[in-house]
Amino acid sequence: MLSYNDRAECASNPVRLFAILSMQRSGSGWFETLLNNHTNVSSNGEIFSAKERRNNASSILSTLDRVYNLDWFTSASKNECSAAVGFKWMLNQGLMEHHKEIVEYFNTRGVFVIFLFRRNLLRRMVSVLANSYDRYAKLLNGTHKSHVHSHEEANALSKYKPVINSTSLVMDLKLMEKMVLEALEYFSSTRHIVLYYEDLIKNRTKLMDVQEFLGLPKMELTSRQIKIHKGSLSEHIKNWEDVDKILRGTTYESFLHTDYTN
């Protein structure tokens, strides 16, 4: 395999740097597997999940340098000439606290920012709670899996129905919304594209838009990941009547309905 530092015949091939900015359980894992299915893309996962890499602005910037100077080796590293190299970054991993330094870095290095959010924040909440439960319950033969590759595993995990805190539900949704809006505002000066999970599910041409944004040759992208919580939300929330009652007549009432079909 070619060393990233000694790119040989790839030296004349420009590398586009990118970062996927998202929130946990918003489809970023699935989206990243789609990107990594591209011959010329190396997306290196959630590198700032390790706290020591985000202790302060200095440790963040030095980690970014390692990735973008092509010194970061993961299973995503490709034998082919990489046309785009990046990673995914959750909003609660130092991104918001140090946004000024990060925006300056992104603009200096010409980093392409891909925002990926969920429109239906109630579905995200269900996924967060179910995933958190499984960290301890380990429903799949004593192992915890955040993402699955078979319908049997998906069905097993979807059997757990979380109880939503109906007292704080509206405030919790407002706080999630606020974080998304702040992120869009903080990084508005970067070169960016905004994607929503639901749109990617319903309209796969959105993936072509991403490839165009990153200057990639167009390819049909696939993923082995299987969706866990399918169908109506009423099937996945234990205290559905409470949640339904709380959100009726609010700006979040649309979250109660299925907003995609696949």
Tab-separated table of C-alpha atoms in Angstrom:
chain	number	residue	atom	x	y	z
A	1	MET	CA	0.000	0.000	0.000
A	2	LEU	CA	1.240	3.505	-0.816
A	3	SER	CA	2.371	5.580	2.097
A	4	TYR	CA	0.311	8.730	2.327
A	5	ASN	CA	3.539	10.683	2.748
A	6	ASP	CA	5.063	9.167	-0.391
A	7	ARG	CA	2.175	9.423	-2.817
A	8	ALA	CA	4.275	8.445	-5.869
A	9	GLU	CA	2.051	8.526	-8.958
A	10	CYS	CA	-0.728	10.073	-6.847
A	11	ALA	CA	1.356	13.191	-6.136
A	12	SER	CA	-0.271	15.185	-8.930
A	13	ASN	CA	-3.757	14.118	-7.849
A	14	PRO	CA	-5.278	16.907	-5.689
A	15	VAL	CA	-6.828	15.760	-2.433
A	16	ARG	CA	-10.018	17.414	-1.259
A	17	LEU	CA	-10.270	17.628	2.530
A	18	PHE	CA	-13.654	17.215	4.197
A	19	ALA	CA	-15.405	16.841	7.550
A	20	ILE	CA	-18.870	15.410	8.212
A	21	LEU	CA	-20.442	17.453	11.029
A	22	SER	CA	-23.350	15.653	12.670
A	23	MET	CA	-25.013	14.453	15.881
A	24	GLN	CA	-25.061	10.916	17.249
A	25	ARG	CA	-27.795	8.669	15.763
A	26	SER	CA	-28.404	10.948	12.783
A	27	GLY	CA	-27.327	8.496	10.103
A	28	SER	CA	-23.684	9.585	9.964
A	29	GLY	CA	-22.363	6.016	10.375
A	30	TRP	CA	-24.487	4.823	7.451
A	31	PHE	CA	-23.575	7.891	5.398
A	32	GLU	CA	-19.867	7.360	6.039
A	33	THR	CA	-20.050	3.729	4.864
A	34	LEU	CA	-21.623	5.028	1.641
A	35	LEU	CA	-18.780	7.528	1.168
A	36	ASN	CA	-16.155	4.890	1.906
A	37	ASN	CA	-17.738	2.703	-0.744
A	38	HIS	CA	-16.292	5.213	-3.218
A	39	THR	CA	-12.949	4.097	-4.652
A	40	ASN	CA	-11.350	7.498	-4.070
A	41	VAL	CA	-12.691	8.413	-0.607
A	42	SER	CA	-11.062	7.748	2.761
A	43	SER	CA	-13.284	8.784	5.678
A	44	ASN	CA	-11.645	7.903	8.972
A	45	GLY	CA	-14.538	7.614	11.420
A	46	GLU	CA	-15.280	9.523	14.607
A	47	ILE	CA	-11.730	10.531	15.470
A	48	PHE	CA	-12.729	13.044	18.168
A	49	SER	CA	-14.571	10.443	20.232
A	50	ALA	CA	-11.214	10.160	22.041
A	51	LYS	CA	-11.284	12.959	24.653
A	52	GLU	CA	-7.526	13.575	24.632
A	53	ARG	CA	-7.774	14.719	21.008
A	54	ARG	CA	-10.246	17.472	21.956
A	55	ASN	CA	-8.921	18.661	25.316
A	56	ASN	CA	-8.300	22.137	23.908
A	57	ALA	CA	-8.015	24.006	20.613
A	58	SER	CA	-4.341	23.082	20.280
A	59	SER	CA	-4.938	19.310	20.544
A	60	ILE	CA	-7.844	19.610	18.077
A	61	LEU	CA	-5.752	21.462	15.498
A	62	SER	CA	-2.826	19.051	15.786
A	63	THR	CA	-5.220	16.110	15.272
A	64	LEU	CA	-6.669	17.847	12.211
A	65	ASP	CA	-3.143	18.302	10.878
A	66	ARG	CA	-2.463	14.573	11.203
A	67	VAL	CA	-5.600	13.698	9.247
A	68	TYR	CA	-5.251	16.349	6.577
A	69	ASN	CA	-1.495	15.904	6.121
A	70	LEU	CA	-2.435	12.294	5.275
A	71	ASP	CA	-0.646	10.824	8.299
A	72	TRP	CA	-3.739	9.083	9.680
A	73	PHE	CA	-4.075	5.385	8.909
A	74	THR	CA	-7.345	3.502	9.333
A	75	SER	CA	-9.199	0.729	7.559
A	76	ALA	CA	-10.664	3.475	5.345
A	77	SER	CA	-7.256	4.192	3.764
A	78	LYS	CA	-7.337	3.173	0.102
A	79	ASN	CA	-4.819	1.680	-2.310
A	80	GLU	CA	-6.175	3.951	-5.039
A	81	CYS	CA	-5.244	7.629	-5.256
A	82	SER	CA	-7.442	9.357	-2.694
A	83	ALA	CA	-9.430	12.250	-4.112
A	84	ALA	CA	-11.098	13.088	-0.781
A	85	VAL	CA	-9.924	12.503	2.788
A	86	GLY	CA	-11.814	13.288	5.965
A	87	PHE	CA	-13.712	12.018	9.000
A	88	LYS	CA	-16.939	12.558	10.933
A	89	TRP	CA	-17.248	14.906	13.882
A	90	MET	CA	-20.124	15.067	16.364
A	91	LEU	CA	-21.252	18.509	17.566
A	92	ASN	CA	-20.689	17.522	21.220
A	93	GLN	CA	-17.033	16.578	20.657
A	94	GLY	CA	-15.366	19.962	21.172
A	95	LEU	CA	-16.668	21.306	17.880
A	96	MET	CA	-18.973	23.963	19.308
A	97	GLU	CA	-16.687	25.107	22.156
A	98	HIS	CA	-13.759	25.759	19.800
A	99	HIS	CA	-15.699	26.710	16.675
A	100	LYS	CA	-13.788	29.953	16.027
A	101	GLU	CA	-10.391	28.235	15.810
A	102	ILE	CA	-11.863	25.335	13.811
A	103	VAL	CA	-13.601	27.630	11.282
A	104	GLU	CA	-10.360	29.551	10.784
A	105	TYR	CA	-8.491	26.263	10.269
A	106	PHE	CA	-11.116	24.915	7.859
A	107	ASN	CA	-11.057	28.087	5.785
A	108	THR	CA	-7.254	28.232	5.743
A	109	ARG	CA	-6.940	24.598	4.653
A	110	GLY	CA	-9.941	24.748	2.300
A	111	VAL	CA	-11.855	22.017	4.132
A	112	PHE	CA	-15.233	21.052	2.654
A	113	VAL	CA	-17.892	20.754	5.370
A	114	ILE	CA	-20.764	18.260	5.040
A	115	PHE	CA	-23.548	18.883	7.557
A	116	LEU	CA	-25.714	15.819	8.152
A	117	PHE	CA	-28.755	16.123	10.426
A	118	ARG	CA	-32.111	14.437	11.021
A	119	ARG	CA	-35.254	16.444	10.458
A	120	ASN	CA	-37.237	14.202	12.817
A	121	LEU	CA	-35.525	14.760	16.148
A	122	LEU	CA	-37.995	12.479	17.953
A	123	ARG	CA	-36.773	9.546	15.857
A	124	ARG	CA	-33.223	10.549	16.716
A	125	MET	CA	-34.178	10.547	20.410
A	126	VAL	CA	-35.585	7.011	20.152
A	127	SER	CA	-32.390	5.840	18.470
A	128	VAL	CA	-30.183	7.535	21.096
A	129	LEU	CA	-32.108	5.979	24.004
A	130	ALA	CA	-32.209	2.520	22.434
A	131	ASN	CA	-28.498	2.600	21.625
A	132	SER	CA	-27.685	3.806	25.134
A	133	TYR	CA	-29.748	0.952	26.623
A	134	ASP	CA	-27.972	-1.630	24.487
A	135	ARG	CA	-24.547	-0.469	25.680
A	136	TYR	CA	-25.441	-2.128	28.990
A	137	ALA	CA	-28.004	-4.753	27.958
A	138	LYS	CA	-25.929	-6.068	25.015
A	139	LEU	CA	-28.963	-7.641	23.362
A	140	LEU	CA	-27.075	-9.341	20.522
A	141	ASN	CA	-25.495	-12.403	22.137
A	142	GLY	CA	-23.834	-10.332	24.831
A	143	THR	CA	-22.315	-7.766	22.447
A	144	HIS	CA	-23.221	-4.140	21.839
A	145	LYS	CA	-23.668	-2.998	18.257
A	146	SER	CA	-24.453	0.582	17.266
A	147	HIS	CA	-24.940	-0.481	13.636
A	148	VAL	CA	-26.113	-3.806	12.217
A	149	HIS	CA	-25.807	-5.642	8.910
A	150	SER	CA	-28.696	-8.110	9.053
A	151	HIS	CA	-32.489	-7.881	9.404
A	152	GLU	CA	-32.346	-10.413	12.260
A	153	GLU	CA	-30.050	-8.137	14.290
A	154	ALA	CA	-32.155	-5.074	13.448
A	155	ASN	CA	-35.346	-6.855	14.574
A	156	ALA	CA	-33.722	-7.973	17.824
A	157	LEU	CA	-32.598	-4.436	18.702
A	158	SER	CA	-35.887	-2.821	17.689
A	159	LYS	CA	-37.806	-4.917	20.217
A	160	TYR	CA	-36.621	-2.635	23.017
A	161	LYS	CA	-39.034	0.305	23.379
A	162	PRO	CA	-37.617	3.263	25.300
A	163	VAL	CA	-39.733	5.431	27.591
A	164	ILE	CA	-39.509	9.079	26.528
A	165	ASN	CA	-39.391	11.695	29.309
A	166	SER	CA	-42.617	13.466	28.373
A	167	THR	CA	-42.115	16.207	30.989
A	168	SER	CA	-38.923	17.520	29.379
A	169	LEU	CA	-39.690	16.349	25.816
A	170	VAL	CA	-40.496	19.723	24.237
A	171	MET	CA	-37.505	21.377	25.928
A	172	ASP	CA	-35.206	18.508	24.867
A	173	LEU	CA	-36.323	18.896	21.252
A	174	LYS	CA	-35.791	22.667	21.447
A	175	LEU	CA	-32.249	22.180	22.748
A	176	MET	CA	-31.427	19.767	19.898
A	177	GLU	CA	-32.843	22.232	17.385
A	178	LYS	CA	-30.857	25.068	18.961
A	179	MET	CA	-27.590	23.127	18.687
A	180	VAL	CA	-28.192	22.427	14.984
A	181	LEU	CA	-28.993	26.089	14.260
A	182	GLU	CA	-25.918	27.261	16.182
A	183	ALA	CA	-23.678	24.861	14.260
A	184	LEU	CA	-25.056	26.107	10.931
A	185	GLU	CA	-24.465	29.684	12.069
A	186	TYR	CA	-20.940	29.072	13.434
A	187	PHE	CA	-19.763	27.332	10.257
A	188	SER	CA	-21.688	29.465	7.749
A	189	SER	CA	-18.470	30.991	6.358
A	190	THR	CA	-17.041	27.588	5.392
A	191	ARG	CA	-17.534	25.893	2.052
A	192	HIS	CA	-20.393	23.591	3.008
A	193	ILE	CA	-23.389	21.505	2.007
A	194	VAL	CA	-26.378	20.705	4.266
A	195	LEU	CA	-27.885	17.206	4.090
A	196	TYR	CA	-30.751	15.564	5.935
A	197	TYR	CA	-30.923	11.840	6.641
A	198	GLU	CA	-34.536	11.609	5.504
A	199	ASP	CA	-33.685	13.194	2.139
A	200	LEU	CA	-30.830	10.738	1.579
A	201	ILE	CA	-33.180	7.831	2.351
A	202	LYS	CA	-35.872	9.056	-0.036
A	203	ASN	CA	-33.717	10.490	-2.811
A	204	ARG	CA	-30.449	8.733	-3.580
A	205	THR	CA	-29.530	11.418	-6.152
A	206	LYS	CA	-28.533	13.418	-3.052
A	207	LEU	CA	-25.446	11.185	-2.953
A	208	MET	CA	-24.563	12.437	-6.434
A	209	ASP	CA	-24.768	15.997	-5.075
A	210	VAL	CA	-22.255	15.063	-2.366
A	211	GLN	CA	-19.876	13.527	-4.911
A	212	GLU	CA	-20.154	16.640	-7.044
A	213	PHE	CA	-19.506	18.821	-3.982
A	214	LEU	CA	-16.321	16.843	-3.268
A	215	GLY	CA	-15.231	16.866	-6.925
A	216	LEU	CA	-15.379	13.070	-7.181
A	217	PRO	CA	-16.008	10.921	-10.220
A	218	LYS	CA	-19.654	9.815	-9.919
A	219	MET	CA	-20.250	6.274	-8.626
A	220	GLU	CA	-23.234	4.267	-7.389
A	221	LEU	CA	-22.636	3.980	-3.632
A	222	THR	CA	-23.900	1.176	-1.417
A	223	SER	CA	-23.842	0.250	2.272
A	224	ARG	CA	-24.352	-3.026	4.135
A	225	GLN	CA	-25.924	-1.279	7.123
A	226	ILE	CA	-29.548	-2.137	7.946
A	227	LYS	CA	-31.973	0.367	9.487
A	228	ILE	CA	-33.074	-0.624	13.015
A	229	HIS	CA	-36.234	1.401	13.747
A	230	LYS	CA	-38.575	1.090	10.768
A	231	GLY	CA	-42.224	2.005	10.340
A	232	SER	CA	-44.409	4.059	12.665
A	233	LEU	CA	-42.855	5.591	15.768
A	234	SER	CA	-45.842	4.378	17.783
A	235	GLU	CA	-44.300	0.892	17.519
A	236	HIS	CA	-41.013	2.021	19.051
A	237	ILE	CA	-41.990	4.193	22.037
A	238	LYS	CA	-43.323	2.529	25.196
A	239	ASN	CA	-45.290	5.566	26.431
A	240	TRP	CA	-46.545	6.522	22.978
A	241	GLU	CA	-49.890	7.947	24.237
A	242	ASP	CA	-48.060	10.404	26.522
A	243	VAL	CA	-45.690	11.500	23.771
A	244	ASP	CA	-48.513	11.833	21.247
A	245	LYS	CA	-50.544	13.969	23.679
A	246	ILE	CA	-47.595	16.235	24.559
A	247	LEU	CA	-46.631	16.987	20.936
A	248	ARG	CA	-50.127	17.437	19.480
A	249	GLY	CA	-50.670	21.106	18.632
A	250	THR	CA	-46.959	21.981	18.979
A	251	THR	CA	-44.433	22.831	16.250
A	252	TYR	CA	-43.155	19.269	16.698
A	253	GLU	CA	-46.426	17.500	15.889
A	254	SER	CA	-45.064	16.453	12.475
A	255	PHE	CA	-42.445	14.321	14.268
A	256	LEU	CA	-45.232	11.937	15.306
A	257	HIS	CA	-45.739	10.808	11.729
A	258	THR	CA	-43.595	8.578	9.547
A	259	ASP	CA	-41.610	10.933	7.342
A	260	TYR	CA	-40.027	8.446	4.948
A	261	THR	CA	-41.070	5.140	3.505
A	262	ASN	CA	-37.900	3.034	3.135
